[in-house]
JSON list of C-alpha atoms in Angstrom, two decimals:
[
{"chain": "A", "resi": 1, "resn": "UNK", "atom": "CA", "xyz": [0.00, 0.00, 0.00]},
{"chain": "A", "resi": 2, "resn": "UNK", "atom": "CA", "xyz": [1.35, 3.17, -1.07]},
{"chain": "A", "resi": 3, "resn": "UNK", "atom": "CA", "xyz": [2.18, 5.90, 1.91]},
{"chain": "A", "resi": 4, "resn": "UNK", "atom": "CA", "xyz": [2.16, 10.16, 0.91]},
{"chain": "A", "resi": 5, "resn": "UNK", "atom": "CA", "xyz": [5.02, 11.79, 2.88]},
{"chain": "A", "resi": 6, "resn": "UNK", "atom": "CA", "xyz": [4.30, 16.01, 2.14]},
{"chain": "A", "resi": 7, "resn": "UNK", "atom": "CA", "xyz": [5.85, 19.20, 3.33]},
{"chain": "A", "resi": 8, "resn": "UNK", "atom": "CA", "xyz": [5.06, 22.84, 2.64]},
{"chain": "A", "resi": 9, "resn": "UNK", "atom": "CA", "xyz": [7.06, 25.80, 3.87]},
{"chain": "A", "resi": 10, "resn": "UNK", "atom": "CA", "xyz": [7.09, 29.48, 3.27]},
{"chain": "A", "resi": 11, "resn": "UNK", "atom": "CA", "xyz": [9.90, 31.44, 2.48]},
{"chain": "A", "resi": 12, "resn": "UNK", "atom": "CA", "xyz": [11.03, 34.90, 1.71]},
{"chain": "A", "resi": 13, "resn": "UNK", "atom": "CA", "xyz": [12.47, 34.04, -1.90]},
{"chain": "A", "resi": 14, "resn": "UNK", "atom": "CA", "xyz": [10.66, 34.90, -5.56]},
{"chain": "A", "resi": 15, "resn": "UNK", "atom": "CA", "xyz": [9.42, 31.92, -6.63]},
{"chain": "A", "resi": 16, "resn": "UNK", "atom": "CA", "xyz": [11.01, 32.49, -10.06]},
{"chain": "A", "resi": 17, "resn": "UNK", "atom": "CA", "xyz": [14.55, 32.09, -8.07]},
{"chain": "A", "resi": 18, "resn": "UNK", "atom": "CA", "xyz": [13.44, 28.99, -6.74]},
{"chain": "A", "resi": 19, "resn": "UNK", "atom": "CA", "xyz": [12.33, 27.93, -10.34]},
{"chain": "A", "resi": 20, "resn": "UNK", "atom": "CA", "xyz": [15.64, 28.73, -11.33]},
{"chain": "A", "resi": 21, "resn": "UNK", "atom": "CA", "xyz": [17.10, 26.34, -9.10]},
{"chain": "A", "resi": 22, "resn": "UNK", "atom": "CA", "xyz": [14.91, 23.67, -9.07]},
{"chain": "A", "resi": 23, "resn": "UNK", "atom": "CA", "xyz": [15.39, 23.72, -13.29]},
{"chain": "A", "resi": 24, "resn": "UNK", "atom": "CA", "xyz": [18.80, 23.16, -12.73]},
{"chain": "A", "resi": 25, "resn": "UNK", "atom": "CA", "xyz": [18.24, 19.31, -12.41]},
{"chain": "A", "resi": 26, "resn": "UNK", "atom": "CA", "xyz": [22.34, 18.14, -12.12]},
{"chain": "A", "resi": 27, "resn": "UNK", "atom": "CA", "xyz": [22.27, 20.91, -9.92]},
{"chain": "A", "resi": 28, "resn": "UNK", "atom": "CA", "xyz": [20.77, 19.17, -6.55]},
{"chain": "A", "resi": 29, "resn": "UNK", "atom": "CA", "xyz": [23.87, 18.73, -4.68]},
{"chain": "A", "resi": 30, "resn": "UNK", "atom": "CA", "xyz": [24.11, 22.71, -4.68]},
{"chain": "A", "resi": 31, "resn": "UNK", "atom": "CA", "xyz": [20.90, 23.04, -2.65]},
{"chain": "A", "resi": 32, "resn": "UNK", "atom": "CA", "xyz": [20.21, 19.54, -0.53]},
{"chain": "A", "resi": 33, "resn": "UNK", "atom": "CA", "xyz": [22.05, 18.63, 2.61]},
{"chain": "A", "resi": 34, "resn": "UNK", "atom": "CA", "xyz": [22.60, 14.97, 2.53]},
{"chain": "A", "resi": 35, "resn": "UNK", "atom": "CA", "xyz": [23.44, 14.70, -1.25]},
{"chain": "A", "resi": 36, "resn": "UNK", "atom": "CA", "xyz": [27.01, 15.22, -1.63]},
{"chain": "A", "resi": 37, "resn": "UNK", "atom": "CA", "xyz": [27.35, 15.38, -5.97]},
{"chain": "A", "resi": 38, "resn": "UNK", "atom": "CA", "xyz": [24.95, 15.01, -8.09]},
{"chain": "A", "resi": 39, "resn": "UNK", "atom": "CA", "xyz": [26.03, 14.42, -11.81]},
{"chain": "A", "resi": 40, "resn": "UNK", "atom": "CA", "xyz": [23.62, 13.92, -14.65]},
{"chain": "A", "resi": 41, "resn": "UNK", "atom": "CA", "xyz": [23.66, 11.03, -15.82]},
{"chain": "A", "resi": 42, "resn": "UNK", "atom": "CA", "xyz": [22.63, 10.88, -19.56]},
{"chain": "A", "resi": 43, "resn": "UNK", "atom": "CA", "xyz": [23.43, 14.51, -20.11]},
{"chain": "A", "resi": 44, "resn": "UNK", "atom": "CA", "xyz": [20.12, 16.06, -20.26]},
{"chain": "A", "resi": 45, "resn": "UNK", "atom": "CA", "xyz": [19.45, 18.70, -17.52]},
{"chain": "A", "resi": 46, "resn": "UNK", "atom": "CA", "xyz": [16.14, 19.63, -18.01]},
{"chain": "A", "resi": 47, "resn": "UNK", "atom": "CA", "xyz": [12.65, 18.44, -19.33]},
{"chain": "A", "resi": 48, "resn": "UNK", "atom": "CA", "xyz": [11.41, 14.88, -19.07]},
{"chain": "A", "resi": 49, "resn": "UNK", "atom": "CA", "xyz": [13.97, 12.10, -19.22]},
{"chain": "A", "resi": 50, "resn": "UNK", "atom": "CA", "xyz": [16.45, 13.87, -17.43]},
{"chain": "A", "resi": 51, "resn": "UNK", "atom": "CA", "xyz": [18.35, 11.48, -15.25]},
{"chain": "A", "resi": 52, "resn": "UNK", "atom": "CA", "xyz": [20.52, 12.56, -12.32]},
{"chain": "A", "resi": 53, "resn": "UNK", "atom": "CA", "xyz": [22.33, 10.49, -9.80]},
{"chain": "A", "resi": 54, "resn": "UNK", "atom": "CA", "xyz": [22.05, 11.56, -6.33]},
{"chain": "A", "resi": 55, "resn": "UNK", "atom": "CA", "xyz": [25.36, 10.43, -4.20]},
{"chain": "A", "resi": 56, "resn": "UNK", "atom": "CA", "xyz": [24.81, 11.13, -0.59]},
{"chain": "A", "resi": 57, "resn": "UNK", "atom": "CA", "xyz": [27.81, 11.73, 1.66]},
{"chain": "A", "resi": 58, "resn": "UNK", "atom": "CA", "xyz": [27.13, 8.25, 3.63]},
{"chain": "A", "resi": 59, "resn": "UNK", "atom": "CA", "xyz": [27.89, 6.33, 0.35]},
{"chain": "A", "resi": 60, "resn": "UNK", "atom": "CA", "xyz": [24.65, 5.65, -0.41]},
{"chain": "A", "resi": 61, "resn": "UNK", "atom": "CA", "xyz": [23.30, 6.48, -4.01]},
{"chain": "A", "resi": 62, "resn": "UNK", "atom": "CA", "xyz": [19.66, 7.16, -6.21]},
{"chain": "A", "resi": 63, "resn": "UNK", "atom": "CA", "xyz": [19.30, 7.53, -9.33]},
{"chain": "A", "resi": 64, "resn": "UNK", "atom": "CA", "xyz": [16.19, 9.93, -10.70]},
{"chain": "A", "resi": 65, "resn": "UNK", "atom": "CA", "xyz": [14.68, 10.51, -13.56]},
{"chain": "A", "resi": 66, "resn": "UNK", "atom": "CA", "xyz": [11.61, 13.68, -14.67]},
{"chain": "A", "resi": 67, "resn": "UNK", "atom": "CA", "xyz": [8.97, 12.08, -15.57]},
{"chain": "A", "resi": 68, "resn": "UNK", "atom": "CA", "xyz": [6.50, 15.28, -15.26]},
{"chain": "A", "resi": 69, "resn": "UNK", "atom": "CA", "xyz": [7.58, 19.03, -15.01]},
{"chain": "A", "resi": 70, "resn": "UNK", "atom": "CA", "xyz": [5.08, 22.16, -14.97]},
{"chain": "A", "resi": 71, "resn": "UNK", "atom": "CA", "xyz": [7.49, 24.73, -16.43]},
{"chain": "A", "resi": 72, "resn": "UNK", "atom": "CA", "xyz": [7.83, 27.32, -13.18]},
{"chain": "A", "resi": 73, "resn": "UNK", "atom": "CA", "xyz": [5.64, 24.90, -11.00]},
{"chain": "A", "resi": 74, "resn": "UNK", "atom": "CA", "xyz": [6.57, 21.61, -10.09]},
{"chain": "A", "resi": 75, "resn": "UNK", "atom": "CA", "xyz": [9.32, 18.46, -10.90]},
{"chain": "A", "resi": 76, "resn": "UNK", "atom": "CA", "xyz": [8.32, 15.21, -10.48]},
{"chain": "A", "resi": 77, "resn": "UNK", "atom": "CA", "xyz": [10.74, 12.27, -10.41]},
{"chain": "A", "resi": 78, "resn": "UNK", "atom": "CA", "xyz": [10.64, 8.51, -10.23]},
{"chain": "A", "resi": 79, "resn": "UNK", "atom": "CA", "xyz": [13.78, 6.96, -7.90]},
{"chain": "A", "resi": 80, "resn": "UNK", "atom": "CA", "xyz": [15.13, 4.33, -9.71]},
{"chain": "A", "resi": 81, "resn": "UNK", "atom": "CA", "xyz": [18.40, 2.38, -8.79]},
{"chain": "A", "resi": 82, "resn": "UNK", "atom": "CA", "xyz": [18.30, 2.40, -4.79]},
{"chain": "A", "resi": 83, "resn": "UNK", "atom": "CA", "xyz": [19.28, 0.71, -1.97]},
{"chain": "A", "resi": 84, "resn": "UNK", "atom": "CA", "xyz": [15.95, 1.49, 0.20]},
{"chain": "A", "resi": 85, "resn": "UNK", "atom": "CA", "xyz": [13.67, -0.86, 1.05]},
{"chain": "A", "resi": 86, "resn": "UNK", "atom": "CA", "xyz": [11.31, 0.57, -1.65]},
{"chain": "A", "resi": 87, "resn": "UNK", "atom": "CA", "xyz": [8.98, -1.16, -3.85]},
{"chain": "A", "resi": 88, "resn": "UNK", "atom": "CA", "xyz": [8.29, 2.49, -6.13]},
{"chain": "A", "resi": 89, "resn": "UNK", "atom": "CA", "xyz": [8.98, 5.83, -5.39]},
{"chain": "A", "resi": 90, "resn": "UNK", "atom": "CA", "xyz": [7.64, 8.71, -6.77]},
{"chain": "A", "resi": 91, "resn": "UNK", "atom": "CA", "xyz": [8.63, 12.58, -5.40]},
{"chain": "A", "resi": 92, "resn": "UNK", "atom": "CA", "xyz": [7.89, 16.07, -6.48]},
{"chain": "A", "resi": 93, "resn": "UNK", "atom": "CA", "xyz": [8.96, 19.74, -5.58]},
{"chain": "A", "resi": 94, "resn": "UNK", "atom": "CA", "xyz": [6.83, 22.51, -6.19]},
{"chain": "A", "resi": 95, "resn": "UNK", "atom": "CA", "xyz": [7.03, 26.05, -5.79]},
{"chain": "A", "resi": 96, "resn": "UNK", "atom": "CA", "xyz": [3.83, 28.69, -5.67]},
{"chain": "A", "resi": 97, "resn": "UNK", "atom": "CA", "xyz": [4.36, 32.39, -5.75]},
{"chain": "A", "resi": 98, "resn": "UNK", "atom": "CA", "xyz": [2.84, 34.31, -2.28]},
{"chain": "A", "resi": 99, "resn": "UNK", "atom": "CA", "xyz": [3.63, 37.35, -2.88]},
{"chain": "A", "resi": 100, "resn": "UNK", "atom": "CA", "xyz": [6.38, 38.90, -5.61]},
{"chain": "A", "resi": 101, "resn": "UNK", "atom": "CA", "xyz": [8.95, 38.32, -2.98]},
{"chain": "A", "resi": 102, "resn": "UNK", "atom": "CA", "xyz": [7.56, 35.34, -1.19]},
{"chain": "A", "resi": 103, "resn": "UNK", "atom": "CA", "xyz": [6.73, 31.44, -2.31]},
{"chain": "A", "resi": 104, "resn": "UNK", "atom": "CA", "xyz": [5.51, 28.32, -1.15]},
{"chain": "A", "resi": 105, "resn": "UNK", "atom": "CA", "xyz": [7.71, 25.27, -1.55]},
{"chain": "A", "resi": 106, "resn": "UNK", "atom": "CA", "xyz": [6.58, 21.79, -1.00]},
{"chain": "A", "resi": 107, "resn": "UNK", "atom": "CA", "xyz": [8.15, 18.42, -1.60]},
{"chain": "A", "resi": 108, "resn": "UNK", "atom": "CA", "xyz": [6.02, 14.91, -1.43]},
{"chain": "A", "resi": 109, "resn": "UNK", "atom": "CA", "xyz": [6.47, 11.95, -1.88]},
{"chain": "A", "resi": 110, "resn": "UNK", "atom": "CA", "xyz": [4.84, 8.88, -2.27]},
{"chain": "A", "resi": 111, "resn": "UNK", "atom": "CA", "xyz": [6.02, 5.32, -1.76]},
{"chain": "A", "resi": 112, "resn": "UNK", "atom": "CA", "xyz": [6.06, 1.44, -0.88]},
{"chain": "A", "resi": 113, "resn": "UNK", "atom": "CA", "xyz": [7.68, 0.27, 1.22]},
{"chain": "A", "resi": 114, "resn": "UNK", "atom": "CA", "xyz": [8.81, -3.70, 0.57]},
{"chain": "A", "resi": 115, "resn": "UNK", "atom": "CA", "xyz": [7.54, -6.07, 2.89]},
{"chain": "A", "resi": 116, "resn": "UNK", "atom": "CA", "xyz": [3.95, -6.44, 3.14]},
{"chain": "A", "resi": 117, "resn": "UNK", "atom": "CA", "xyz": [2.50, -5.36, 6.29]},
{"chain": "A", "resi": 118, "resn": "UNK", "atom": "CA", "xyz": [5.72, -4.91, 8.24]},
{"chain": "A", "resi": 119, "resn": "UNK", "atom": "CA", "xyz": [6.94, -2.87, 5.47]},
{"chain": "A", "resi": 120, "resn": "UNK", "atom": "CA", "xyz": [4.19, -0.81, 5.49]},
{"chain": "A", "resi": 121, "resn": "UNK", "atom": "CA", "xyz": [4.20, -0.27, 9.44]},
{"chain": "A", "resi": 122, "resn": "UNK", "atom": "CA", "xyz": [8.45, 0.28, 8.90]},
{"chain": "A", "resi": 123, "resn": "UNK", "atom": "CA", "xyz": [7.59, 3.16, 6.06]},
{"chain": "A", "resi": 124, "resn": "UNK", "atom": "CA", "xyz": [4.94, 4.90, 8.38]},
{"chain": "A", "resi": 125, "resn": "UNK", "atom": "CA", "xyz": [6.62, 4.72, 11.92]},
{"chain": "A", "resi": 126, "resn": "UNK", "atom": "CA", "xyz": [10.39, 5.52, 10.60]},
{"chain": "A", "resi": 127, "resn": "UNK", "atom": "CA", "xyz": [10.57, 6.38, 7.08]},
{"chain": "A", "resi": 128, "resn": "UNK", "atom": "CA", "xyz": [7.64, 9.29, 6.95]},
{"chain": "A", "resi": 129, "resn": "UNK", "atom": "CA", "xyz": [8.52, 10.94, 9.31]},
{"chain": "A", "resi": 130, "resn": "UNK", "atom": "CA", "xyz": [12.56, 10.70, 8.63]},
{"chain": "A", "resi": 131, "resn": "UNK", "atom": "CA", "xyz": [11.36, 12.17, 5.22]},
{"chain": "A", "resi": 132, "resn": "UNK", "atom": "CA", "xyz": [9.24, 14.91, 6.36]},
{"chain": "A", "resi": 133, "resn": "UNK", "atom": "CA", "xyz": [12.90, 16.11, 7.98]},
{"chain": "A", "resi": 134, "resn": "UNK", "atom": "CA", "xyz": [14.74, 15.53, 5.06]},
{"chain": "A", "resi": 135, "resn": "UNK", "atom": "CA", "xyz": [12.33, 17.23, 3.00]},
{"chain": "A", "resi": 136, "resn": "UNK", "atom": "CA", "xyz": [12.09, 20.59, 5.38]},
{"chain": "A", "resi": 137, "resn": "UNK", "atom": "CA", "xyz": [16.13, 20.81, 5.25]},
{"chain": "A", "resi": 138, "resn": "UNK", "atom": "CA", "xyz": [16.07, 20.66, 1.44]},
{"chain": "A", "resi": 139, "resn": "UNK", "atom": "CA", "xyz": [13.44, 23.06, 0.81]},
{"chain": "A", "resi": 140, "resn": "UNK", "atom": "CA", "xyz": [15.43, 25.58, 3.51]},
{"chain": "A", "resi": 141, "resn": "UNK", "atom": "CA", "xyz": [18.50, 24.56, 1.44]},
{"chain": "A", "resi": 142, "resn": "UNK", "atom": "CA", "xyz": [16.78, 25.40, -1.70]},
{"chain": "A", "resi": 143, "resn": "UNK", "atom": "CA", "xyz": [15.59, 28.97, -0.04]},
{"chain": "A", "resi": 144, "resn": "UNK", "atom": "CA", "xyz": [18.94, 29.83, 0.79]},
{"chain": "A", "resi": 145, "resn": "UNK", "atom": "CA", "xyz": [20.38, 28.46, -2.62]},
{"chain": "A", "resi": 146, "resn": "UNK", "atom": "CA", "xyz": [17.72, 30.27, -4.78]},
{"chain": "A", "resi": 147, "resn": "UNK", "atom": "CA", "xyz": [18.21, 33.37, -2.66]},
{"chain": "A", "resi": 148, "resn": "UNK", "atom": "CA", "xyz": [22.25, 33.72, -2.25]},
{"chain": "A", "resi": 149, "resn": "UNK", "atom": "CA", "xyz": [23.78, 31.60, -5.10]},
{"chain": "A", "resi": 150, "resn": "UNK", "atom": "CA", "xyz": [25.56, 30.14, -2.56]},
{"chain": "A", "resi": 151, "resn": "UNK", "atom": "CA", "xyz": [25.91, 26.26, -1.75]},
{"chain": "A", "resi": 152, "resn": "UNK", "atom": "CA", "xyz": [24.79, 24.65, 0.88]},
{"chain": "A", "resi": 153, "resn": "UNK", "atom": "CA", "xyz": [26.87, 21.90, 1.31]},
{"chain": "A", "resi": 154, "resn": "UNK", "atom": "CA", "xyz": [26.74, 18.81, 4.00]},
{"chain": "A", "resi": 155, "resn": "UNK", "atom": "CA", "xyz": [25.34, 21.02, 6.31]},
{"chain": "A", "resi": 156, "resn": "UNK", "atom": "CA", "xyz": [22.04, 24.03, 6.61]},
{"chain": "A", "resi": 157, "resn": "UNK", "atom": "CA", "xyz": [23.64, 27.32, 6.80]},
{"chain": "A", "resi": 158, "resn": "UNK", "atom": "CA", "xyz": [23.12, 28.49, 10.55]},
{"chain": "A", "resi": 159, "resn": "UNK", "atom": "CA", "xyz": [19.69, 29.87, 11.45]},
{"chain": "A", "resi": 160, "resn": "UNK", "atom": "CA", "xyz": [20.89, 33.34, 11.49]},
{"chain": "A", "resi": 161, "resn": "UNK", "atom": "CA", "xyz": [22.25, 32.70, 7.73]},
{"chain": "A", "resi": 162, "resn": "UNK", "atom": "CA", "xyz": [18.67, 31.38, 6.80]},
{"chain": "A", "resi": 163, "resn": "UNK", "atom": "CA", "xyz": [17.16, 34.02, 8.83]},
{"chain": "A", "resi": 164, "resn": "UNK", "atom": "CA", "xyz": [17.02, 35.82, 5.54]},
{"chain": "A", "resi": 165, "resn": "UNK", "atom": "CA", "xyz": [14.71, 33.70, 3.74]},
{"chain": "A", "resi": 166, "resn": "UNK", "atom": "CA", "xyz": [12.58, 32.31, 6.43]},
{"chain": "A", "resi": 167, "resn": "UNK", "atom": "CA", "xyz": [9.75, 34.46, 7.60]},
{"chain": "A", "resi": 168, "resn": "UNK", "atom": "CA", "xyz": [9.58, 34.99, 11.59]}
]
């Protein structure tokens, strides 16, 4: 049974910055915390087909691949060549203008987790809400990316750094 893992947060960017980013498919690594490089991987960055491998800095690896994009909306990608205990995965990021200076972004997922029953109770007591984490780091990643030009790296910048793009 499939399992929706969502998160929404508001920054102080233009969502055409975030677009920007977000476009930039090889470009990943520059924005989310855990992924250390993050090389295309049959040379298209951009538009559906692109494939990008993710390389995280424990070792582990994903490889992705667009399979929808809303130009200046939303990215939707199918993980393919994991190590997770995944049956199907399917995530997107999307970004919604608030205001001219302002946007929405919100990255979901949804997945199955191998393993039946247990599976499915391993995926909604663990993996969710691990997600849900993961998922608020990249999108203030992304906000700070989209904002400064600068990269993240293995670590957020400190919350006086992100102070810029995250409301009070």
């Amino acid at each position: 049974m499939a399992q929706h893992v969502e998160n929404t947060s508001r920054f102080n960017v233009p969502a055409n910055k975030v677009w920007n980013a977000l476009n930039d498919f090889g470009a990943v690594a520059n924005f989310a915390p855990a992924i250390e490089t993050s090389p295309l991987t049959n040379g298209q960055n951009s538009g559906i087909g692109a494939k990008r491998s993710c390389n995280f800095y424990d070792g582990t690896k994903i490889v992705e691949e667009i399979i929808e994009l809303k130009e200046g909306e939303s990215v939707t990608v199918v993980l393919t060549d994991h190590t997770m205990p995944l049956n199907s995965a399917i995530a997107t990021m999307k970004v919604v203008p608030v205001t001219a200076n302002s946007c929405d972004i919100t990255i979901s997922m949804d997945f199955v987790v191998k393993g039946g029953p247990f599976g499915w109770l391993l995926g909604f007591v663990m993996m969710a809400p691990f997600m849900k984490s993961v998922f608020k780091k990249t999108s203030q990643g992304l906000a700070y990316y989209s904002a400064t030009g600068k990269a993240v790296g293995k670590e957020l910048p400190t919350k006086e750094e992100l102070a810029s793009v995250v409301p009070a």
